[in-house]
mmCIF file of C-alpha atoms in Angstrom:
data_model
loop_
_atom_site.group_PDB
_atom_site.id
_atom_site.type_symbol
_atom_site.label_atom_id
_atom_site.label_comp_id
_atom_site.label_asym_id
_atom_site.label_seq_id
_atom_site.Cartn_x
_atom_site.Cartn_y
_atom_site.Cartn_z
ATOM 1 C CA UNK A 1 157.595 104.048 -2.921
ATOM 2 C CA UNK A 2 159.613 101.885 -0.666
ATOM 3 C CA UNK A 3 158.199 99.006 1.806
ATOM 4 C CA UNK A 4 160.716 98.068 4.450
ATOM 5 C CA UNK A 5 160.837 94.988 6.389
ATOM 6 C CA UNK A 6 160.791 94.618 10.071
ATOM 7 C CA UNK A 7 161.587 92.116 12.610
ATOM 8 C CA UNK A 8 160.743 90.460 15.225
ATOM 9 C CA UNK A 9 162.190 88.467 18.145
ATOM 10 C CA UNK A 10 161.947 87.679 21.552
ATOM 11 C CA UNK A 11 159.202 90.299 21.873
ATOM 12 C CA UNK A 12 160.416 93.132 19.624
ATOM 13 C CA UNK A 13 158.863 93.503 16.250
ATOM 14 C CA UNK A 14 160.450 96.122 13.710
ATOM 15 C CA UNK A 15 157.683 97.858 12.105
ATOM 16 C CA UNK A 16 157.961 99.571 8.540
ATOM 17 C CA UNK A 17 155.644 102.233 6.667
ATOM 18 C CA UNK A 18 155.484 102.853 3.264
ATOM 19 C CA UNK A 19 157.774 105.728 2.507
ATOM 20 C CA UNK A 20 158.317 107.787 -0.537
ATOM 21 C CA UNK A 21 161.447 106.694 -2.392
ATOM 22 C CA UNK A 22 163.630 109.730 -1.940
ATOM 23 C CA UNK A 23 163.064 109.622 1.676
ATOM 24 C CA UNK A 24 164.941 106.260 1.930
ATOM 25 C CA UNK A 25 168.128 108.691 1.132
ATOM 26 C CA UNK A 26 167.663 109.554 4.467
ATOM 27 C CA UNK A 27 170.129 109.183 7.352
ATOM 28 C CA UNK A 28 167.374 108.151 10.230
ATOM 29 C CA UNK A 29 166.370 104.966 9.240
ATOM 30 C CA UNK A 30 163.172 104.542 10.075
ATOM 31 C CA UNK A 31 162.405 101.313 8.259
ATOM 32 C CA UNK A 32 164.895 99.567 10.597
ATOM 33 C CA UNK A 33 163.436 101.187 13.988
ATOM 34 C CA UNK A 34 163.030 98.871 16.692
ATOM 35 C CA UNK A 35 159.196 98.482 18.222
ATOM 36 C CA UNK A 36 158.724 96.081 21.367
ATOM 37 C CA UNK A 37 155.895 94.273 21.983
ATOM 38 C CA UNK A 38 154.335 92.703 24.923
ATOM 39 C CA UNK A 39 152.129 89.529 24.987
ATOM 40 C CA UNK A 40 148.543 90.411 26.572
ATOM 41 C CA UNK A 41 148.148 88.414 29.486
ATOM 42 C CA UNK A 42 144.965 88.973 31.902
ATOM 43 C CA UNK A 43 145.138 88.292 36.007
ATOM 44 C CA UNK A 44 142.161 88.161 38.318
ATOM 45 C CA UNK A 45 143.353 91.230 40.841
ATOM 46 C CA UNK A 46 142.117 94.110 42.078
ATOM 47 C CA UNK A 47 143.638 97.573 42.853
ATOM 48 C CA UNK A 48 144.532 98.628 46.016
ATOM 49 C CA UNK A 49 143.278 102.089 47.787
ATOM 50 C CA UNK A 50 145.277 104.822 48.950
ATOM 51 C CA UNK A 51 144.336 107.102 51.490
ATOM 52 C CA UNK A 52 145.679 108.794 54.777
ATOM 53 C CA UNK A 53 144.487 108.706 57.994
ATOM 54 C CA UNK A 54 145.079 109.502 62.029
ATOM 55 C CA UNK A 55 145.754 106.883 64.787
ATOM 56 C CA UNK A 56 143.414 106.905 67.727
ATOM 57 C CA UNK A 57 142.471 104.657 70.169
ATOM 58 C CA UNK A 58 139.474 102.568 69.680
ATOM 59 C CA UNK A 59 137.938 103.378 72.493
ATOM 60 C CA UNK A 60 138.080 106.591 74.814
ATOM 61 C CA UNK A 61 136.248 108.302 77.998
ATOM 62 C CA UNK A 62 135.605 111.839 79.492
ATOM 63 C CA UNK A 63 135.861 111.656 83.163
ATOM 64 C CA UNK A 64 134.346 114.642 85.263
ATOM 65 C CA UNK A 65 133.318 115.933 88.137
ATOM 66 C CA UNK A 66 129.492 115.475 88.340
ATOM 67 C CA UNK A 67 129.426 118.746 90.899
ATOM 68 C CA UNK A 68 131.494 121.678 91.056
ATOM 69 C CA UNK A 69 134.125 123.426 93.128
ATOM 70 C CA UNK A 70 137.906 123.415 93.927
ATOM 71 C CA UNK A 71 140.270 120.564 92.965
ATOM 72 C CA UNK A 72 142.008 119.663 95.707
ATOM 73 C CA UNK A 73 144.243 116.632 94.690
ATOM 74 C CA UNK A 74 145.595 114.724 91.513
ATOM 75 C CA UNK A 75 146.501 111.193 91.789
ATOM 76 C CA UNK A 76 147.716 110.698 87.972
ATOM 77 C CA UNK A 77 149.264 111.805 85.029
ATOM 78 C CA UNK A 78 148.607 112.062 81.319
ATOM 79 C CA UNK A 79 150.279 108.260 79.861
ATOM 80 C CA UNK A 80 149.968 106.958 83.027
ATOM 81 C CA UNK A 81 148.296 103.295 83.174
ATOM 82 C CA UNK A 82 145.237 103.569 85.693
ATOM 83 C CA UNK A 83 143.535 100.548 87.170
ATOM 84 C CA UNK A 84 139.738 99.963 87.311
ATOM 85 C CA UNK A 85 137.941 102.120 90.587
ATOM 86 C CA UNK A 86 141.743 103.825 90.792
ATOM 87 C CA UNK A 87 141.381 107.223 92.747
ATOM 88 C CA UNK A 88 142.552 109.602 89.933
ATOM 89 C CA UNK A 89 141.468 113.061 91.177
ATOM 90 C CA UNK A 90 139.096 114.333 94.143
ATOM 91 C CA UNK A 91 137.786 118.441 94.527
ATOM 92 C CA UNK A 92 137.513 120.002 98.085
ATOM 93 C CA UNK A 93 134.371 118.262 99.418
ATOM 94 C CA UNK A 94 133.674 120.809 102.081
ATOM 95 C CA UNK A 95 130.758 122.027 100.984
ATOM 96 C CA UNK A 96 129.076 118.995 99.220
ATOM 97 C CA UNK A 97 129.677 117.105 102.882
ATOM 98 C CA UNK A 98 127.933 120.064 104.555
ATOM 99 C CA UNK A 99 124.764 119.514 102.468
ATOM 100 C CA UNK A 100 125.032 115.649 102.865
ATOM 101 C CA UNK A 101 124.789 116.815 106.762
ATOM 102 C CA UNK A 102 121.686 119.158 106.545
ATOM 103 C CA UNK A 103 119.963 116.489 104.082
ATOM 104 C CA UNK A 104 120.514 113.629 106.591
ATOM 105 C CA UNK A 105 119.397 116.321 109.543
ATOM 106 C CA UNK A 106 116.481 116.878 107.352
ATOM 107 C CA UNK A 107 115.468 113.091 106.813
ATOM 108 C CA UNK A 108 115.749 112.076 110.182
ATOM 109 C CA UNK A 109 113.843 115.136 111.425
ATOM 110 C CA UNK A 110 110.786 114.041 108.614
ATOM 111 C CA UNK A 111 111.277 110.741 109.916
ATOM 112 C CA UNK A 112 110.504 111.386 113.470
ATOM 113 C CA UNK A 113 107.556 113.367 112.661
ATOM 114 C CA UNK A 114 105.929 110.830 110.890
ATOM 115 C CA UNK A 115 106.568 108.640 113.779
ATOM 116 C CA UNK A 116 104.880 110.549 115.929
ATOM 117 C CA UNK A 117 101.961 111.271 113.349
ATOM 118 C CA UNK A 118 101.538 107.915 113.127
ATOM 119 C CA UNK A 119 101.062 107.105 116.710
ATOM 120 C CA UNK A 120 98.364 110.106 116.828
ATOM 121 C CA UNK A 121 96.364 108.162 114.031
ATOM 122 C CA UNK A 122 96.425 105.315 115.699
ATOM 123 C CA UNK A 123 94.843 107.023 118.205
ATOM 124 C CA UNK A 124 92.605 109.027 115.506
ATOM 125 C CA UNK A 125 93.872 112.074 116.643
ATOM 126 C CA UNK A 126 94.461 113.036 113.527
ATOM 127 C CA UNK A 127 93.313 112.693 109.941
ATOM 128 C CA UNK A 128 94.642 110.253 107.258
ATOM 129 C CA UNK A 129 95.543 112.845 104.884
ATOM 130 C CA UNK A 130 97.672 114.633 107.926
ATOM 131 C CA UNK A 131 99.649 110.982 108.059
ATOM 132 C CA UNK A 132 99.840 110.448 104.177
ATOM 133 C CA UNK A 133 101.451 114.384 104.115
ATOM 134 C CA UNK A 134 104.196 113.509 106.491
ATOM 135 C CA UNK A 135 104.993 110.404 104.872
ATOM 136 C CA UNK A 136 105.361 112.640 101.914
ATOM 137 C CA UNK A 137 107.951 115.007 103.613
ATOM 138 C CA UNK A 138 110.090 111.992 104.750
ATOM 139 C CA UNK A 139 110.152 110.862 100.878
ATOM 140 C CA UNK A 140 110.838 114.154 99.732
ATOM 141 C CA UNK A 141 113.928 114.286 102.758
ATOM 142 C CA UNK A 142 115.189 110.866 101.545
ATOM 143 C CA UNK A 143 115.443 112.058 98.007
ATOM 144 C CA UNK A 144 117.395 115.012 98.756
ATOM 145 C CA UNK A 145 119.622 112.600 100.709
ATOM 146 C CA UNK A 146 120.429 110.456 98.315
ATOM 147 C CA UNK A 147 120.961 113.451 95.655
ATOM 148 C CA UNK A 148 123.500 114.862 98.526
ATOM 149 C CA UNK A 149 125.257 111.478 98.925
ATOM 150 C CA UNK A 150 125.570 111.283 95.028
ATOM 151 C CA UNK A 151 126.825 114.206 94.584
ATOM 152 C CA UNK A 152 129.824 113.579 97.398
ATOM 153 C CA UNK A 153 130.478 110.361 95.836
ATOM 154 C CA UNK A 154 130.899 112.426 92.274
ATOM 155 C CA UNK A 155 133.226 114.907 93.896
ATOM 156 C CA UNK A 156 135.942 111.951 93.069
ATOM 157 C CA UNK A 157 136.898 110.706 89.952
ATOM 158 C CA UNK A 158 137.410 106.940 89.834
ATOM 159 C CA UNK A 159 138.512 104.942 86.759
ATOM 160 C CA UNK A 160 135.784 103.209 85.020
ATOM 161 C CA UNK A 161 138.370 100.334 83.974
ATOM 162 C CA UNK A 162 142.023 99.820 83.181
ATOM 163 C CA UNK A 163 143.165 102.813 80.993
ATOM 164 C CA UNK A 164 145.532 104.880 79.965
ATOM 165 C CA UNK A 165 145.357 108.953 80.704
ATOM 166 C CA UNK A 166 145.944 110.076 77.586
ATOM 167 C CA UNK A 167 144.708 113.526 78.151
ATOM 168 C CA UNK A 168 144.507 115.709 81.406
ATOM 169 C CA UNK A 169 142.755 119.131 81.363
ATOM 170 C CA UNK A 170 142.512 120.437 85.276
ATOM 171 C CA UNK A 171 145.299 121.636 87.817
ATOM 172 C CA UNK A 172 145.440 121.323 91.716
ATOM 173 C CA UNK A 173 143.506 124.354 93.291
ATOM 174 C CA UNK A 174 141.684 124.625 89.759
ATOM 175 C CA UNK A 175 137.783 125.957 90.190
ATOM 176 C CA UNK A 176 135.623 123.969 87.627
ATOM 177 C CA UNK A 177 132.025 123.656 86.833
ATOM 178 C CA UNK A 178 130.457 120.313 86.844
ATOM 179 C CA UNK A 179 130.200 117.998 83.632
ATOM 180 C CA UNK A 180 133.727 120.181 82.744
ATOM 181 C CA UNK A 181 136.210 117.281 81.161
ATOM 182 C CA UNK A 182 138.865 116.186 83.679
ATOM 183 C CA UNK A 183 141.330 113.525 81.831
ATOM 184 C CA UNK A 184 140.423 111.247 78.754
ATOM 185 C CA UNK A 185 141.188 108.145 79.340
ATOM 186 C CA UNK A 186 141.574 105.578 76.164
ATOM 187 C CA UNK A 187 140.620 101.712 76.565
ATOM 188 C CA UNK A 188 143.812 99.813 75.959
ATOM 189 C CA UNK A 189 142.108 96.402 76.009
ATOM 190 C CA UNK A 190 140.355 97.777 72.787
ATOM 191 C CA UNK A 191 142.961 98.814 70.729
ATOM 192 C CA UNK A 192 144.175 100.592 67.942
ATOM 193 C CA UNK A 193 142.067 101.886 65.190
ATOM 194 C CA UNK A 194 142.768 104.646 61.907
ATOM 195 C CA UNK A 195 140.441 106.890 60.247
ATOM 196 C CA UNK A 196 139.673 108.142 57.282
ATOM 197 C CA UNK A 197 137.441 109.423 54.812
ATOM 198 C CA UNK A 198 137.086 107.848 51.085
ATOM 199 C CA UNK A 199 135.106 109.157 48.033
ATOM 200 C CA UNK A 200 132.076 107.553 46.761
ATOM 201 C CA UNK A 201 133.621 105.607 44.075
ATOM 202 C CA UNK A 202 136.494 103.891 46.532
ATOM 203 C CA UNK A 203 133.573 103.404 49.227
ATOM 204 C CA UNK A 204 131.585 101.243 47.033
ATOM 205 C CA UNK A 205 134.881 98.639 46.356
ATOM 206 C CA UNK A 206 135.372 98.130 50.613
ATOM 207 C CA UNK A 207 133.586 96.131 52.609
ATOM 208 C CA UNK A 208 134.305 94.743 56.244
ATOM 209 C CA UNK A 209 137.074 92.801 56.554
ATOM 210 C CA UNK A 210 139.510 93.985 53.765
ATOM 211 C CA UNK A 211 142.744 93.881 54.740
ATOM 212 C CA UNK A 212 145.047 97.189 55.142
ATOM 213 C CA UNK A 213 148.442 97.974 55.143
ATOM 214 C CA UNK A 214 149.524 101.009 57.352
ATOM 215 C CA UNK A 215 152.976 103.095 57.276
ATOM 216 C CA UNK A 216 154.173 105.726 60.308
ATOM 217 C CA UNK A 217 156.975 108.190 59.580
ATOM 218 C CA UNK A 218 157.879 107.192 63.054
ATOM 219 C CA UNK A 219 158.908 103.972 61.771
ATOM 220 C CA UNK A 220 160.332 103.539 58.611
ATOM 221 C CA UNK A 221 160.429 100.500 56.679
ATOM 222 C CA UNK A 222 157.841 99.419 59.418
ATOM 223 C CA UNK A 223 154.439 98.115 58.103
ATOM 224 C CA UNK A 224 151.066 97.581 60.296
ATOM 225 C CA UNK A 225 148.432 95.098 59.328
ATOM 226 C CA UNK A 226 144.965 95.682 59.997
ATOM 227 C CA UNK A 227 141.624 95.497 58.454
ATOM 228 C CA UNK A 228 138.041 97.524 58.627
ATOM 229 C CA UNK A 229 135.671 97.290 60.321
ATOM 230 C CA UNK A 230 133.394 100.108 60.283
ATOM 231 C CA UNK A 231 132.146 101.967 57.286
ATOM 232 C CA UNK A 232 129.946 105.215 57.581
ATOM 233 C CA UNK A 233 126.390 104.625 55.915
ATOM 234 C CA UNK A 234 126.204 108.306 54.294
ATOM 235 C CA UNK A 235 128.752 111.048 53.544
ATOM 236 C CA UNK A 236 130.282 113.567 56.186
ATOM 237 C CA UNK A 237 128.313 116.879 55.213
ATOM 238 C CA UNK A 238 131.367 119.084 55.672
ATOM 239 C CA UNK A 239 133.709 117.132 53.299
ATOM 240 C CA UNK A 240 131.626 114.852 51.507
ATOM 241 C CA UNK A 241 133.686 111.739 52.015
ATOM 242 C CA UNK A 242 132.211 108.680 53.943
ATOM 243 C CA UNK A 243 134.094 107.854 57.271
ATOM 244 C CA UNK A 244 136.211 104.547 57.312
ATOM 245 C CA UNK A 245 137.423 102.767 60.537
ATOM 246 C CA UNK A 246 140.485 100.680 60.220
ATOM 247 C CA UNK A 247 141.192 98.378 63.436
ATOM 248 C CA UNK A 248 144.941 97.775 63.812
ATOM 249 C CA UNK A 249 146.439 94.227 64.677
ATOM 250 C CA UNK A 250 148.124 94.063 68.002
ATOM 251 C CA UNK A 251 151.045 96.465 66.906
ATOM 252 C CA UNK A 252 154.856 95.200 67.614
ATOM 253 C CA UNK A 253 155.975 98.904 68.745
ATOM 254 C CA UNK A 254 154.673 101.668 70.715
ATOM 255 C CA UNK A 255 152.188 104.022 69.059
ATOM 256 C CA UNK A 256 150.601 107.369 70.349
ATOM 257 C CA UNK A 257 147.636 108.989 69.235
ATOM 258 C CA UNK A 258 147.956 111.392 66.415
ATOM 259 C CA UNK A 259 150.568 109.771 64.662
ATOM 260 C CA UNK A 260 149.192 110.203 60.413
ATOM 261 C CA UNK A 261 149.877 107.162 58.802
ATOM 262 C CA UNK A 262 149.875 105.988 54.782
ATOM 263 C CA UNK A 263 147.100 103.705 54.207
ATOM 264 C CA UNK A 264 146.746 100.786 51.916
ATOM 265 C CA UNK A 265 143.335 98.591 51.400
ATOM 266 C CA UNK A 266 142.885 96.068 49.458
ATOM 267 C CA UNK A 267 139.476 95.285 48.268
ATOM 268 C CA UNK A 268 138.285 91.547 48.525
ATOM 269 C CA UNK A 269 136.740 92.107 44.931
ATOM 270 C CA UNK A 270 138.813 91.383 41.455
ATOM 271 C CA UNK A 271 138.717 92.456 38.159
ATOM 272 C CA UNK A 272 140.222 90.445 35.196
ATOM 273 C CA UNK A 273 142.769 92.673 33.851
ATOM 274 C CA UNK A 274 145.536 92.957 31.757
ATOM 275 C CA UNK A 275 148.786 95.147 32.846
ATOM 276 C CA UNK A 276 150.669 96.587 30.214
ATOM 277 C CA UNK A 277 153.718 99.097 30.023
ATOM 278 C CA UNK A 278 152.333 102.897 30.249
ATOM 279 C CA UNK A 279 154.183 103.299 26.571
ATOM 280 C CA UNK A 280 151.441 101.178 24.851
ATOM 281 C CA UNK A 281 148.351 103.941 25.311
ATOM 282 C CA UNK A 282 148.462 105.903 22.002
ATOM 283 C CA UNK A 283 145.886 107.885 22.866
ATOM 284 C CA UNK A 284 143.003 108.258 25.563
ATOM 285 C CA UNK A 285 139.475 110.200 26.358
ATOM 286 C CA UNK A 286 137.293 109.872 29.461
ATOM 287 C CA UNK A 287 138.461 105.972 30.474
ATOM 288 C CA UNK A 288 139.223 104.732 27.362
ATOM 289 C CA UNK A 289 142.131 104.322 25.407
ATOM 290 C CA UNK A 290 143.883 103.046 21.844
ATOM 291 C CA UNK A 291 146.756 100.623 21.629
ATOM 292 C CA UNK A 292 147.958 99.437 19.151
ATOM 293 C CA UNK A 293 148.533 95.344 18.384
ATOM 294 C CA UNK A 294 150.495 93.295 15.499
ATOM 295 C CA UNK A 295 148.121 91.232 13.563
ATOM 296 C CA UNK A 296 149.990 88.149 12.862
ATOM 297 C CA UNK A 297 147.511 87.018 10.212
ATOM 298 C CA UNK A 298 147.317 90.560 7.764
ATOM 299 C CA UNK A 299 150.915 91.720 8.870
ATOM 300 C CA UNK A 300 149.310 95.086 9.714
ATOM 301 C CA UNK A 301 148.798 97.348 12.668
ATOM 302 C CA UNK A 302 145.925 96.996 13.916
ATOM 303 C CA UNK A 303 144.203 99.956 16.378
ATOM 304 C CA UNK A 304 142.103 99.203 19.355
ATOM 305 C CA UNK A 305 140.116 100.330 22.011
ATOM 306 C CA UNK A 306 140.528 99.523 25.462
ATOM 307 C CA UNK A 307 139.067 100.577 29.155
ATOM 308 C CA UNK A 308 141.763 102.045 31.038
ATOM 309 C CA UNK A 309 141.333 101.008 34.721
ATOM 310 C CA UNK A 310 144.023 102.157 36.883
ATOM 311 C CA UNK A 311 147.729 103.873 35.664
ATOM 312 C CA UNK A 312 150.428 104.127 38.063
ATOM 313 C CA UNK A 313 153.884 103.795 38.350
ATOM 314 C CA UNK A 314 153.917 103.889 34.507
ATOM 315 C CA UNK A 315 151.740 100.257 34.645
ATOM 316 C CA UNK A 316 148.718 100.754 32.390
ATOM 317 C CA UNK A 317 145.888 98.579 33.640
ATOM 318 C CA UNK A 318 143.479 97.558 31.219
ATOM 319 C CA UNK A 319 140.166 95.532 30.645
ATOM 320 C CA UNK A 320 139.877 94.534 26.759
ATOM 321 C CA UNK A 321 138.146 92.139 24.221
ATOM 322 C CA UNK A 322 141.193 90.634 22.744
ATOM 323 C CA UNK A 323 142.577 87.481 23.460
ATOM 324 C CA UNK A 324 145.186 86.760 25.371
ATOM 325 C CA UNK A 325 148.592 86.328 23.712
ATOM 326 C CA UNK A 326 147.814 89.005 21.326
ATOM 327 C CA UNK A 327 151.135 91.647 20.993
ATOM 328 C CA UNK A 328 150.817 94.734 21.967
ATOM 329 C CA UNK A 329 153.264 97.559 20.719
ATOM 330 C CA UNK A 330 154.587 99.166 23.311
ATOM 331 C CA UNK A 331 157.538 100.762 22.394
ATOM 332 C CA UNK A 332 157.372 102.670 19.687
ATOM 333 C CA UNK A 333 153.620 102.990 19.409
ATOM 334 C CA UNK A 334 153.482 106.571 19.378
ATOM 335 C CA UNK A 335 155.386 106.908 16.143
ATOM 336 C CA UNK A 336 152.408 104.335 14.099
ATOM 337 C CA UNK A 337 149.142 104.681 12.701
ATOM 338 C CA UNK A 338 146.663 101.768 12.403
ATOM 339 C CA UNK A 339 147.289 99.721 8.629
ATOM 340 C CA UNK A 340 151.112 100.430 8.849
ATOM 341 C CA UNK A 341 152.996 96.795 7.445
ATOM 342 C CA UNK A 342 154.450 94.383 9.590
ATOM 343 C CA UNK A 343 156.484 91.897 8.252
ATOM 344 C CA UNK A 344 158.607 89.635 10.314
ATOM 345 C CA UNK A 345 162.146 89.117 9.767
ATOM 346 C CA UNK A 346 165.098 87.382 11.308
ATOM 347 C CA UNK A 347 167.267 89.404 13.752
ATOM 348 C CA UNK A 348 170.344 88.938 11.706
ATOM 349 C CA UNK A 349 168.538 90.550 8.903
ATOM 350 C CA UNK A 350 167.805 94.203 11.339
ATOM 351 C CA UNK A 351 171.022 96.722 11.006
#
């Protein structure tokens, strides 16, 4: 049998195994193999949450008619900035007027009657419940008045505050039913927000206040800040996720709703990890994994498991026992099994 040396330096180790002495004939020399290691170093950090979502405005309206009929003029268009009590739209108020008339005709004819009832009790021509019946009518009259007088006022669509249209739904000469939607108009003073849906195990690392990172395709190499500010208390029963509201800082360029954005969050809480090159997980089953470290006291490999946090971008994220400083084979690992020798030796010595 044949023991060959290995080296180390700056980081790389050269790892041997014992090998059978007719196999050190052979032209791959694997006693002379290069293996890298990396020093374990742990960071307090936390990893960041990926996730998609639509742009909307914080806050929007339905404006309608609150009676129906004909429309008979628009006064705005869809992105057009309105102004708070701003005519927008009015329907044909023929007929709503006409029933304003007959209610008023009504009220004042009530009225008079109980004048005149009134005089006769005075005069106890007549009884009290006679007098308490016509003050009844002229109630009843001045109800229906002020029902007819709504319902003119409601025949005109007026915005509720400064606004942008950001939807309209009717056309001049249109026939619609009451309550039907007329424009949407978003709150601009409000804002900007993004949502989303996350799974139960990213829901339960956010909390209000986290800061996010968003990205349009309709800007490139453009980045908007933000941060949440709502999270939904149970799941969404038709996709099981939990709603998340994002509230965009005052953006530098013009958005419009329905732009899909990239989303980035990251969580105020931290984990002490260690990062390590993907190359250094030999192996790995249901979170955790082996790596594989150089045991400067027994020259030997020794094997050991880890929890495997997070891998991306070929960046192994780890949480782990040993302390930090202790090398960790990366490259190369895949080609050792734990008790293999180490032995240091001088670069000039490797071929």
């Amino acid at each position: 049998m044949k023991t060959a040396a290995v080296g180390r330096s700056r980081g790389r180790v050269l790892v041997s195994v014992l090998v059978p002495a007719f196999m050190a004939l052979s032209p791959v020399r694997a006693d002379t193999a290069p293996y890298d290691t990396t020093p374990l170093q742990y960071q307090e950090t936390t990893r960041p949450i990926q996730t998609s979502g639509q742009l909307t405005y914080k806050a929007t309206q339905k404006l309608s008619f609150k009676t129906s009929g004909p429309v008979a003029s628009i006064q705005v268009d869809e992105s057009d900035t309105v102004e708070k009590d701003q005519l927008l739209a009015s329907l044909n108020t023929e007929e709503v007027e006409a029933q304003v008339a007959e209610a008023e005709a009504r009220y004042q004819e009530a009225l008079r009657n109980l004048q005149r009832l009134q005089r006769l009790h005075r005069q106890q021509a007549i009884s009290l419940d006679q007098l308490q019946a016509a003050q009844t009518s002229v109630d009843v009259a001045e109800s229906r008045l002020r029902i007819a007088r709504f319902n003119n006022r409601y025949s005109h669509i007026r915005a509720p505050g400064r606004g942008r249209i950001i939807e309209r739904l009717i056309e001049p000469g249109e026939l619609i039913s009451p309550q039907q939607t007329a424009f949407l108009l978003a709150d601009e003073a409000k804002g900007w927000i993004m949502r989303t849906g996350l799974s139960d195990r990213d829901v339960v690392r956010v909390q209000t206040g986290d800061p996010a990172t968003i990205h349009f395709d309709a800007y490139p190499g453009a980045s908007f800040t933000g941060c949440v500010t709502e999270i939904a208390p149970a799941a969404d029963s038709r996709t099981g996720t939990f709603d998340l509201e994002i509230s965009l800082d005052s953006p530098p360029k013009r958005l419009y709703q329905g732009f899909i954005g990239r989303i980035t969050i990251t969580p105020a809480d931290t984990q002490r990890i260690a990062r390590l090159p993907a190359n250094a997980l030999v192996s790995a089953e249901k979170g955790q994994g082996i790596i594989y470290v150089a045991d400067p006291t027994s020259d030997r490999i020794i094997q050991h498991r880890v929890d495997i946090l997070w891998l991306d971008n070929q960046s192994l994220a780890i949480q782990s026992s040993l302390p930090e400083g202790t090398p960790v084979i990366t490259r190369g690992a895949s080609f050792l099994k734990p008790d293999d020798t180490v032995q240091s030796a001088p670069v000039a010595n490797r071929q």
